Short mmCIF file of C-alpha atoms and ligand atoms in Angstrom, two decimals:
data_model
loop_
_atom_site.label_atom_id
_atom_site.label_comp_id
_atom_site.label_asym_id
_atom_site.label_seq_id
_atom_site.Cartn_x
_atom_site.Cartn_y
_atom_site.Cartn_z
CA UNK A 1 5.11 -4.36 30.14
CA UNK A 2 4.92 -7.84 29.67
CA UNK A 3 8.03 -9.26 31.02
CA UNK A 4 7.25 -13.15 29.91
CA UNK A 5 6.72 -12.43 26.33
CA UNK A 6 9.94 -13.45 24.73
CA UNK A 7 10.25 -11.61 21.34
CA UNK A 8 10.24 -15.05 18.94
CA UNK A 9 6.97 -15.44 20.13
CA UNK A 10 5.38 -12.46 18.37
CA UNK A 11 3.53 -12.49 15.29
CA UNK A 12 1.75 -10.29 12.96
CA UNK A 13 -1.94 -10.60 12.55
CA UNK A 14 -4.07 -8.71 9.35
CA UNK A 15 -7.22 -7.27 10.74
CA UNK A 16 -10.26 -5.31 9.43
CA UNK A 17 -11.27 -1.93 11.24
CA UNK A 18 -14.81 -2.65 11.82
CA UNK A 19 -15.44 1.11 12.67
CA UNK A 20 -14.35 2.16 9.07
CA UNK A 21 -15.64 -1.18 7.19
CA UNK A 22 -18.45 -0.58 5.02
CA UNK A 23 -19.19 -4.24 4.30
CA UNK A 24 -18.80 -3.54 0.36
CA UNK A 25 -17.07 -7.20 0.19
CA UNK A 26 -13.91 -6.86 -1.60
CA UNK A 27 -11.68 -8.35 0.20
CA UNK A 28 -13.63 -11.69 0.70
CA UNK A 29 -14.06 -11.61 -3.12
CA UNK A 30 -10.17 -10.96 -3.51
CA UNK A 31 -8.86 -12.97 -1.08
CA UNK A 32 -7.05 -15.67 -2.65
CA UNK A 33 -6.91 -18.46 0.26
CA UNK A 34 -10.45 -17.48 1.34
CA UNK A 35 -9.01 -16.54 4.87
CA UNK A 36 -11.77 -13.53 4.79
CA UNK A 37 -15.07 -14.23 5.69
CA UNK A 38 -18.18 -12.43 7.35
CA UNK A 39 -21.34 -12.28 9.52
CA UNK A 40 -23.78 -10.01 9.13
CA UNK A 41 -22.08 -7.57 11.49
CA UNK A 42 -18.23 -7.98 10.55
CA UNK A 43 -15.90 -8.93 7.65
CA UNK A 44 -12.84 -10.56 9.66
CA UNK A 45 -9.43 -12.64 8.80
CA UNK A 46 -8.51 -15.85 9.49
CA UNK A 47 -5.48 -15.75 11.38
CA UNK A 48 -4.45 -19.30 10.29
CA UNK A 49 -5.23 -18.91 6.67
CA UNK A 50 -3.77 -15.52 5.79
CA UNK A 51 -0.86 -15.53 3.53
CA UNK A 52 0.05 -11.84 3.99
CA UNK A 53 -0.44 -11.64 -0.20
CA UNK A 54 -2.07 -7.98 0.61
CA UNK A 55 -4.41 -8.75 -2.56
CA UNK A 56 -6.97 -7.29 -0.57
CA UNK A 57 -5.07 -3.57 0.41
CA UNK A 58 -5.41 -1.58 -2.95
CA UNK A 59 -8.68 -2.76 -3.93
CA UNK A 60 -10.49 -1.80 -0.53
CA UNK A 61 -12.10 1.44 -0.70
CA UNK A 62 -11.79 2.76 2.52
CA UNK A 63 -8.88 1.45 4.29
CA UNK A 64 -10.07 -0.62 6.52
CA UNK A 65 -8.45 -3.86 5.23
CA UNK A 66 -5.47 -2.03 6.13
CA UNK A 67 -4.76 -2.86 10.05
CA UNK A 68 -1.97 -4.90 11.67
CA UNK A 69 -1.65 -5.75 15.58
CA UNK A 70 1.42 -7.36 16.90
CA UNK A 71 0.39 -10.70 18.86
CA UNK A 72 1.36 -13.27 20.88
CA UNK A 73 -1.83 -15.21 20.35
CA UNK A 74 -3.91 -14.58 17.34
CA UNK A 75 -7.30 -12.90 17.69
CA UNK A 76 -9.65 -15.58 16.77
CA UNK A 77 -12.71 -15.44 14.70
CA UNK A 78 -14.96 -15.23 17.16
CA UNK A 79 -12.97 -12.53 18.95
CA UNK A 80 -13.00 -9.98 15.83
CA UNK A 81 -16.73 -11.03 14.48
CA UNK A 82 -17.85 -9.25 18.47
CA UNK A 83 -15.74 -6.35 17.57
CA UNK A 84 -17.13 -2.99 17.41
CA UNK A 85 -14.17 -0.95 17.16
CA UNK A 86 -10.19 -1.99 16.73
CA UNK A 87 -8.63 -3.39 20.19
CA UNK A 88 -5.51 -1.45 20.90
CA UNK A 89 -2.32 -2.57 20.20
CA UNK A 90 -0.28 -4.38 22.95
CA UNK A 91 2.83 -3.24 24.25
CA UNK A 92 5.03 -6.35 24.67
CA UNK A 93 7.51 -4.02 26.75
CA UNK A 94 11.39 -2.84 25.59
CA UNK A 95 12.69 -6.37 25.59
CA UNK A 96 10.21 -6.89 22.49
CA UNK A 97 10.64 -3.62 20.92
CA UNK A 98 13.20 -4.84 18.23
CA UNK A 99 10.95 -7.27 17.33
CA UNK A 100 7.87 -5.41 17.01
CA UNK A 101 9.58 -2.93 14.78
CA UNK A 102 11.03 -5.65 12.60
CA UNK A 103 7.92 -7.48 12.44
CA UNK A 104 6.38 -3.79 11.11
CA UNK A 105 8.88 -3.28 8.79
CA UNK A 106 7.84 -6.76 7.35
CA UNK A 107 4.76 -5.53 6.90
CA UNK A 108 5.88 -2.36 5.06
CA UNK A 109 7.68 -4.46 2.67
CA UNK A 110 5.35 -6.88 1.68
CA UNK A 111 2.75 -3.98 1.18
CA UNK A 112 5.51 -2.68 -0.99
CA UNK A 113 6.11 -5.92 -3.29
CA UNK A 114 2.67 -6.81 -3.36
CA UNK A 115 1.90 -3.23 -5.03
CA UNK A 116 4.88 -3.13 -7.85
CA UNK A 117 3.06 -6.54 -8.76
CA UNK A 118 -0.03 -5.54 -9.82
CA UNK A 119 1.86 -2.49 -11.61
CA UNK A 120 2.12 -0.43 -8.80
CA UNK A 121 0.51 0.62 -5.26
CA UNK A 122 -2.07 3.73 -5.88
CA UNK A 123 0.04 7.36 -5.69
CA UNK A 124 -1.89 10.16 -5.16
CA UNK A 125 -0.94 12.76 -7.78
CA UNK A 126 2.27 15.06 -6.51
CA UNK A 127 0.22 18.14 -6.26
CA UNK A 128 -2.93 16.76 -4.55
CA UNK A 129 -3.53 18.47 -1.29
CA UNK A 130 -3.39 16.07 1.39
CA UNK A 131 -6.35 14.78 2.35
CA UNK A 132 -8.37 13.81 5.38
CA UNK A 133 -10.05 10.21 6.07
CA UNK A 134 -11.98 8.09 8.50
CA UNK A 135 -13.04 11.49 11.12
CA UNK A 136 -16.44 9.90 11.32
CA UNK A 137 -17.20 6.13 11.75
CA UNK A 138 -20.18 3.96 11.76
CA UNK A 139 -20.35 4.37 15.53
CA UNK A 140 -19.39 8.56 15.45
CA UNK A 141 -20.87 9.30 12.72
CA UNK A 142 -21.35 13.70 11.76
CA UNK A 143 -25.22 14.23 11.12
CA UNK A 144 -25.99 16.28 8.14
CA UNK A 145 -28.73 18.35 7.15
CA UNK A 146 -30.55 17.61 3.37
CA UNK A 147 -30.37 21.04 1.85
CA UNK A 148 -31.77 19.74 -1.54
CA UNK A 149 -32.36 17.16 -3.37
CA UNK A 150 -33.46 17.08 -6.99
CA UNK A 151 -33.66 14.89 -10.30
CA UNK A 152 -30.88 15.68 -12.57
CA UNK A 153 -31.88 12.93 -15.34
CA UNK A 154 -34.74 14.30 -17.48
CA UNK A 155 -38.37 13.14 -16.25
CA UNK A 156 -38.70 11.48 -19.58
CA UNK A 157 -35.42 8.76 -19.16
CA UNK A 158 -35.92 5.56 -17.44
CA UNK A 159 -32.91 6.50 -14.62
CA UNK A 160 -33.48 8.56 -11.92
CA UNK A 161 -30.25 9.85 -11.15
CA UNK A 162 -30.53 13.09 -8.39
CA UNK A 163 -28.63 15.71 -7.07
CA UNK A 164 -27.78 15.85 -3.34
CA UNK A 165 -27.09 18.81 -1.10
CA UNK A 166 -25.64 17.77 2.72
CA UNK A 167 -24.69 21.04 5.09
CA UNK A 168 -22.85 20.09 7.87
CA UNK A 169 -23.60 23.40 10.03
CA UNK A 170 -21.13 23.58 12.78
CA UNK A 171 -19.58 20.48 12.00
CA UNK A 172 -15.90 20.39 10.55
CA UNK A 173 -15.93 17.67 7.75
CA UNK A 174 -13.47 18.22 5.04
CA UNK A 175 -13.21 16.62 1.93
CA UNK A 176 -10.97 17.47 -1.26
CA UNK A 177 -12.19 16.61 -5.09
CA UNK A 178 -11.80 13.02 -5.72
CA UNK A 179 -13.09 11.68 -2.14
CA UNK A 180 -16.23 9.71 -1.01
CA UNK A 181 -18.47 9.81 1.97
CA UNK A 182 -20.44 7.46 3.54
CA UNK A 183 -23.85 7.33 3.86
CA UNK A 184 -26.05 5.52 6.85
CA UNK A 185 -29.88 4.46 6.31
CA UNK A 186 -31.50 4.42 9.30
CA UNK A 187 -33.45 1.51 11.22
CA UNK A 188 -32.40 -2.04 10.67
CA UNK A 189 -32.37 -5.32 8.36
CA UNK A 190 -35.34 -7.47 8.83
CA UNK A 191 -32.73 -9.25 11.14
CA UNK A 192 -32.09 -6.77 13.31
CA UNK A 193 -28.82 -5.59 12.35
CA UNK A 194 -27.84 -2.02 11.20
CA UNK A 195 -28.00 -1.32 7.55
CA UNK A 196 -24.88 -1.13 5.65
CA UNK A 197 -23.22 1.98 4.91
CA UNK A 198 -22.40 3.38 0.74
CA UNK A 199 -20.39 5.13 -0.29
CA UNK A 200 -20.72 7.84 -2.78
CA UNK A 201 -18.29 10.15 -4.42
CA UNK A 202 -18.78 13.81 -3.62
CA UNK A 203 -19.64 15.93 -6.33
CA UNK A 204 -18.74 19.46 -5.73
CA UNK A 205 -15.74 21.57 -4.69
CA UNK A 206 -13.25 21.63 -1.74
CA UNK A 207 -14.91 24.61 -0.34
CA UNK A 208 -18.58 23.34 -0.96
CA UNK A 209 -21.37 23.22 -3.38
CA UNK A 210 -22.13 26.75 -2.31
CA UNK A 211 -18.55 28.20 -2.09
CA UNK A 212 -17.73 28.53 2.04
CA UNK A 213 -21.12 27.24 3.00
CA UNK A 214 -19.52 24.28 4.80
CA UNK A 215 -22.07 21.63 2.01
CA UNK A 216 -21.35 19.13 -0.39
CA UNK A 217 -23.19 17.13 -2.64
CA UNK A 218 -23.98 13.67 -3.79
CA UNK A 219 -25.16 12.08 -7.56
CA UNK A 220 -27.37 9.46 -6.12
CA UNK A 221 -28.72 6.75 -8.61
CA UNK A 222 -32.20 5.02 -7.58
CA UNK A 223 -31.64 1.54 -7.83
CA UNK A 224 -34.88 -1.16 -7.40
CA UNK A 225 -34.25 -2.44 -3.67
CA UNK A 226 -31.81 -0.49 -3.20
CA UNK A 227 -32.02 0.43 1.04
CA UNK A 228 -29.59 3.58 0.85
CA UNK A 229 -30.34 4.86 -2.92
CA UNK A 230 -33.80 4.74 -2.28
CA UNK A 231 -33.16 6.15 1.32
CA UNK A 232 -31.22 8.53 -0.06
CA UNK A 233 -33.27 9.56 -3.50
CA UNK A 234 -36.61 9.71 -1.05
CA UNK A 235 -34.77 12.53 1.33
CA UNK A 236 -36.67 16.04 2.07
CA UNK A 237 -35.14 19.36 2.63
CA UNK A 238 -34.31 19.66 6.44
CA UNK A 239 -34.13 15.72 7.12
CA UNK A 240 -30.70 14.58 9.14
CA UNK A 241 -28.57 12.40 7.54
CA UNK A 242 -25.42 10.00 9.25
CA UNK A 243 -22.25 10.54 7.34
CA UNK A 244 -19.31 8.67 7.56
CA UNK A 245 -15.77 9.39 6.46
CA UNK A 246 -13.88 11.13 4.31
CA UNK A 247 -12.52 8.20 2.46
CA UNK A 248 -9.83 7.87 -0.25
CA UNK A 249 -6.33 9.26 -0.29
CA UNK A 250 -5.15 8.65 -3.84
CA UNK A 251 -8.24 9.18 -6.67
CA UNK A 252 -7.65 13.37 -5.89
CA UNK A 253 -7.66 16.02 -8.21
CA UNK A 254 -3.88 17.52 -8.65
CA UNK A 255 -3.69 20.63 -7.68
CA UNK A 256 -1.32 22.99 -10.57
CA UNK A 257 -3.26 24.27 -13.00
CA UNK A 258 -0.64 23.00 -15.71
CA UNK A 259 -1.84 19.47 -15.35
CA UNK A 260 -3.67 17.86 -18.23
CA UNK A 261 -6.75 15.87 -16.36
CA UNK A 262 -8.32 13.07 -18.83
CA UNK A 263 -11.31 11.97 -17.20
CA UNK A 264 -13.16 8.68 -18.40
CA UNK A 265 -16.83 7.81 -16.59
CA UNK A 266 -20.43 6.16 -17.30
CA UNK A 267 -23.09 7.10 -15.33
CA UNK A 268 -23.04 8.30 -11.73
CA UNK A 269 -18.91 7.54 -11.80
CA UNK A 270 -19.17 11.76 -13.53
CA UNK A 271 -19.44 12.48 -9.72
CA UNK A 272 -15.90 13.33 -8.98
CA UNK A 273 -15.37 15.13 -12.37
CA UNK A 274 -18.25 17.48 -11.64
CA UNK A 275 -16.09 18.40 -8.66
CA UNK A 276 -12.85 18.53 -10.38
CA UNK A 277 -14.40 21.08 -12.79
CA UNK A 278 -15.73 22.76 -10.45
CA UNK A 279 -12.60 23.09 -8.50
CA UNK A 280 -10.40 24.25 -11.39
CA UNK A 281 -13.33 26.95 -12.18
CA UNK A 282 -13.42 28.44 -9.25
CA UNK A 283 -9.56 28.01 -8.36
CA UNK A 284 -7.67 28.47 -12.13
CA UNK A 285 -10.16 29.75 -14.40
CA UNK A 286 -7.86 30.64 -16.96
CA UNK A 287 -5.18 27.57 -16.45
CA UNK A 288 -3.22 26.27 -18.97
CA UNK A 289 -3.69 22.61 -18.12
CA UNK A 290 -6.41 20.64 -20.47
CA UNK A 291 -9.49 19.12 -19.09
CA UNK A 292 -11.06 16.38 -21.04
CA UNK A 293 -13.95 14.33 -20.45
CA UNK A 294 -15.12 11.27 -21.59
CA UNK A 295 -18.49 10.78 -20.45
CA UNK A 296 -20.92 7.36 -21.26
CA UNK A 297 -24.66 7.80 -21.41
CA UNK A 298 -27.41 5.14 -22.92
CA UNK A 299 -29.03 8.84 -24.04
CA UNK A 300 -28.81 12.31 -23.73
CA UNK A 301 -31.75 12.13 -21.04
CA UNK A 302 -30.16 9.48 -19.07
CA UNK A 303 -27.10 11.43 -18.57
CA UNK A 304 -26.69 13.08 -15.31
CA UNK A 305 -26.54 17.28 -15.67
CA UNK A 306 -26.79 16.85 -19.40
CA UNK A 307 -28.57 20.60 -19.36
CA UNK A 308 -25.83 22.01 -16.64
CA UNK A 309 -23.15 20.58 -18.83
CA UNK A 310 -24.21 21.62 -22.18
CA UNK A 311 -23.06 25.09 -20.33
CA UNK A 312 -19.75 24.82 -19.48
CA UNK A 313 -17.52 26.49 -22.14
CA UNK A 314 -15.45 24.01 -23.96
CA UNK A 315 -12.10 26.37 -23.52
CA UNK A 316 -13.09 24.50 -19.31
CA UNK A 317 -14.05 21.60 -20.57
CA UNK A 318 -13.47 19.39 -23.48
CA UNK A 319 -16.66 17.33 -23.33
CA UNK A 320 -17.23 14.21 -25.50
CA UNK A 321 -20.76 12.63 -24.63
CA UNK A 322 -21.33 9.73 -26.48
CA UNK A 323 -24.35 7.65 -26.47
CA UNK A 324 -25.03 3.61 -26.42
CA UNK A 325 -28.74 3.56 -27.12
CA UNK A 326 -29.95 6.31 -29.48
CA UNK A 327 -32.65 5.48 -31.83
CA UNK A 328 -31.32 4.61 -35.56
CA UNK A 329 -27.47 5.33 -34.20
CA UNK A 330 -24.81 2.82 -33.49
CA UNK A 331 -23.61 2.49 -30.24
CA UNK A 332 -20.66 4.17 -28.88
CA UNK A 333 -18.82 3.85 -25.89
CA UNK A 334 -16.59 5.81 -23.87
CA UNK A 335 -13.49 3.75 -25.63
CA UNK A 336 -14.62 4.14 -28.72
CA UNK A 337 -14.75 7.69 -28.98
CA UNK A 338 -11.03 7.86 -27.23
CA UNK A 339 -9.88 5.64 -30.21
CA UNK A 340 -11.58 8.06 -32.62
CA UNK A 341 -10.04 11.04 -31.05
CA UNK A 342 -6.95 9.43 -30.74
CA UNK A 343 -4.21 12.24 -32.19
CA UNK A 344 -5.94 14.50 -29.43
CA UNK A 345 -5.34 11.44 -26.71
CA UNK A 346 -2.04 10.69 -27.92
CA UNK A 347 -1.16 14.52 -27.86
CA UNK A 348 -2.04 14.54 -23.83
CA UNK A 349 -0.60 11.11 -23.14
CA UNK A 350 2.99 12.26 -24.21
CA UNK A 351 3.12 14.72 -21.49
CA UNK A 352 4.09 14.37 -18.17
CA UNK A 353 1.68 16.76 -16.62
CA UNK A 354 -1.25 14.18 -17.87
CA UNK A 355 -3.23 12.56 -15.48
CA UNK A 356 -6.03 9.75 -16.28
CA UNK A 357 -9.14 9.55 -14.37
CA UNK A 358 -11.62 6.17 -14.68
CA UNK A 359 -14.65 6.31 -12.78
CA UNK A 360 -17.61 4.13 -13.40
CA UNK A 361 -18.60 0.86 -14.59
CA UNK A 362 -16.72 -2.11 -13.62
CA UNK A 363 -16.92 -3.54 -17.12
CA UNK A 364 -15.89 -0.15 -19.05
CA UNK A 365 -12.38 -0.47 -17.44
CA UNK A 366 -10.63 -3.30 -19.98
CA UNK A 367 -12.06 -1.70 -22.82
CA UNK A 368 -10.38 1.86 -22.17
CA UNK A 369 -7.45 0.16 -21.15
CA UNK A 370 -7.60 -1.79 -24.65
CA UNK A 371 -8.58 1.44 -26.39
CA UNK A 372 -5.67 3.28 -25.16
CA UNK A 373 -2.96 0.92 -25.49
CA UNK A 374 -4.29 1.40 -29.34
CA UNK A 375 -4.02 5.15 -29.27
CA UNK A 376 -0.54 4.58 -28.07
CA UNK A 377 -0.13 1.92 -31.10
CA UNK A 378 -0.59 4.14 -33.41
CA UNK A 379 1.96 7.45 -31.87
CA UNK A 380 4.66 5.50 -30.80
CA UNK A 381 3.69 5.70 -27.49
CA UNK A 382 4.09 2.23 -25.33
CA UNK A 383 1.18 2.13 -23.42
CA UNK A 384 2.75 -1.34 -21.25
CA UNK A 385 5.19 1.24 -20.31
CA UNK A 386 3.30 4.15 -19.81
CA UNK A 387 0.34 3.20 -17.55
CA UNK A 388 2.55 1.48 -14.79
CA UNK A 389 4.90 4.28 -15.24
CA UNK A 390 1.74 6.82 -14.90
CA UNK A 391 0.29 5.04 -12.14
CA UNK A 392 3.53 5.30 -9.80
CA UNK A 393 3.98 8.75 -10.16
CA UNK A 394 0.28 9.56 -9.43
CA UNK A 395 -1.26 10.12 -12.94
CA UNK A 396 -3.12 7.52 -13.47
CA UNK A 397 -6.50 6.61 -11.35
CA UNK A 398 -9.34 4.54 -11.68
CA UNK A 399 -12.68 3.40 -9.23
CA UNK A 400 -15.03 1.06 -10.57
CA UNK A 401 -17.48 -0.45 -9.24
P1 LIG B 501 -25.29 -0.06 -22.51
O1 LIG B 501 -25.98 -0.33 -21.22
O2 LIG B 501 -26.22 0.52 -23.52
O3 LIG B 501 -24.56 -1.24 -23.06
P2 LIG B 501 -25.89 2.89 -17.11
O4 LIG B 501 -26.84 3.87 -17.65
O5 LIG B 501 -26.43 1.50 -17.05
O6 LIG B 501 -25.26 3.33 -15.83
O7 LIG B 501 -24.68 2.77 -18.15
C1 LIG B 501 -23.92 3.87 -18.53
C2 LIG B 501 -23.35 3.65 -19.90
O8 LIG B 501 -22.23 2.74 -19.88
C3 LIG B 501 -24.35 3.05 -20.87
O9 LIG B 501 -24.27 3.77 -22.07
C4 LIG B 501 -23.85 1.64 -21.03
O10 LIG B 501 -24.19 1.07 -22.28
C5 LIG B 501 -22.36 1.87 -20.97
N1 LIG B 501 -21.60 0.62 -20.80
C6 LIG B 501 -22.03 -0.61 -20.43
N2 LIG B 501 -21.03 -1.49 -20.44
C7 LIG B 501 -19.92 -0.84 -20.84
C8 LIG B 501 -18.55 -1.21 -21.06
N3 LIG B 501 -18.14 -2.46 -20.88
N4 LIG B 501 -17.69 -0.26 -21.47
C9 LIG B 501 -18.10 1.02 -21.67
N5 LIG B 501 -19.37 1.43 -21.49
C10 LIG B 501 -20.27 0.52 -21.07
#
């Protein structure tokens, strides 16, 4: 208790969780009044520039943009770039308590307006399970074993996109359809400093890639230069791997079987719907809820699990692959074949038990926005209406990158 601290003298401060940060730079780039900057070690905030806009909260994909600590003076720059983990908060004593809880309650709010402008704050869906996050940190990370590893692109395409297997033995690290782990290359950056951690998108089941064998896995693209894809595409069977996370509490596969799940992706972003399929095959086989998918390829052999795919039964899995750079064909994008399937898309979109899944390409997400807006054009559906309406009740989802 701090019996000199008179309770006008508190402040808010917006802080990044350095233990959870993994240095992707979002909120530097989406910062407004440039109050975030970093080192090489830390992204911080700039006590005297912050607005307290929260541009940066939704857009951040773990949640570490997301930290507050009641002040009398402001942690400065220097202060949070030495950081390793969080400081705690201080306790100000009872003669402060009022304002410590009004000065939270400020915060709540302006988290609140700041989400129904950009057409509403992320909602998981209703019947998501809840999930876990941040168990394991940059500094605690859980060390996983490489149970397999293997090229899931054909040996013919120019992309070398694999398949990842992590066990986690005795280790408890849960993670729910929809969610992302961190991975850690070892060794450090020609200056010294640790490597930054990626993220990736698990790609199986709740209860593993083998069912109850405590594993998940990963669809890892090689990138040129890439430290952790290359790290990661490189691995052998047996190798130990540091894991951070679970991340992400919203993008997560609902739950009843009734729901209709629409899922839109390019690329590596067919992670989480591998999982999602998986997850309604081994938990609702029969259910009547629809699952489409949209999925954007240059070419069949660039696609990941093109040949595991081809075997899902459509009465699972409404697949529409469509290709951008075959031979003699025009292209076609994932929005293009939504607007040419459109009766079928407007069909699902006038339910309430439809839910839209994006996950992919940065640049792929205006054109299905534009391409369903047309669907709805043409069904007297109002898509201006409908998105923000989907999006606060949960159904509607999308992580680009
Ligand atoms: P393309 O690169 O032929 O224009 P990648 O293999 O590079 O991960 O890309 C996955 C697919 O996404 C490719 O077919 C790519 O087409 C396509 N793509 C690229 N830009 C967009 C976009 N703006 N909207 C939808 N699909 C896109």
């Amino acid at each position: 208790m701090n019996a000199l601290v008179r309770p006008s003298e508190l402040k808010k401060q917006h802080l990044i969780d350095p233990e959870i940060c993994i240095r992707c730079g979002t909120c530097e780039a989406t910062c407004p009044v440039g109050a975030v900057s970093h080192d090489d070690v830390n992204y911080v905030v700039d006590a005297d520039k912050c607005e307290y806009c929260m541009d940066c909260i939704a857009p951040c994909p773990t949640g570490s943009i997301d930290n507050w600590r009641i002040v009398k003076v402001a942690y400065s720059l220097a202060d949070q770039l030495g950081w390793a983990e969080l400081p705690r908060q201080e306790d100000f004593g009872e003669a402060a308590a009022a304002a410590v809880e009004a000065i939270e309650g400020e915060v709540g709010a302006l988290l609140e307006r700041a989400h129904s402008g950009t057409g509403g704050k992320p909602v998981a869906p209703v019947t998501a399970s809840k999930p876990t996050v941040n168990i394991f940190t940059r500094t605690r990370p859980a060390t996983a074993t490489v149970q397999g590893n293997y090229r899931i692109t054909a040996q013919n395409g120019s992309s070398d996109v694999r398949h990842i297997v992590l066990s986690f033995g005795e280790t408890l690290f849960p993670v729910l359809e929809g969610q992302s782990i961190g991975i850690v290359p070892p060794g450090m950056r020609a200056d010294g400093r640790p490597h930054d951690v990626r993220l990736y998108s698990v790609a199986s089941a709740r209860d593993g890639e083998k069912r109850n064998a405590n594993n998940l896995s990963l669809t890892v693209k090689r990138s040129e230069g890439g430290v952790a894809s290359n790290y990661i595409c490189d691995l052998k069977i047996g190798e130990k791997v540091q894991v951070t996370g679970p991340f992400g509490a919203t993008f997560l596969m609902p739950n009843d079987p009734s729901t209709n799940i629409i899922m839109i992706c390019t690329g590596t972003g067919s992670a989480p719907f591998r999982a999602f399929t998986e997850r309604r095959r081994r938990a609702a086989p029969g259910a009547p809820g629809k699952m489409i998918m949209f999925f954007g390829a240059r070419a069949p052999e660039e696609l990941p699990y093109f040949g595991p795919l081809q075997k899902v039964p459509e009465s699972l899995l409404e697949k529409h692959l469509v290709y951008s750079r075959l031979p003699g064909r025009p292209k076609e994008y994932v929005q293009d074949r939504i607007r040419s399937r459109a009766g079928r898309l407007a069909d699902l979109l006038g339910s309430e038990q439809t839910h839209i899944f994006i996950c992919g390409l940065k640049g792929m997400e205006a054109g299905v926005d534009e391409a369903l807006a047309d669907v709805c054009r043409g069904y007297s559906l109002d898509w201006s209406r409908l998105k923000p309406q989907m999006r606060a009740t949960g159904r509607y989802h999308v992580e680009t990158y």
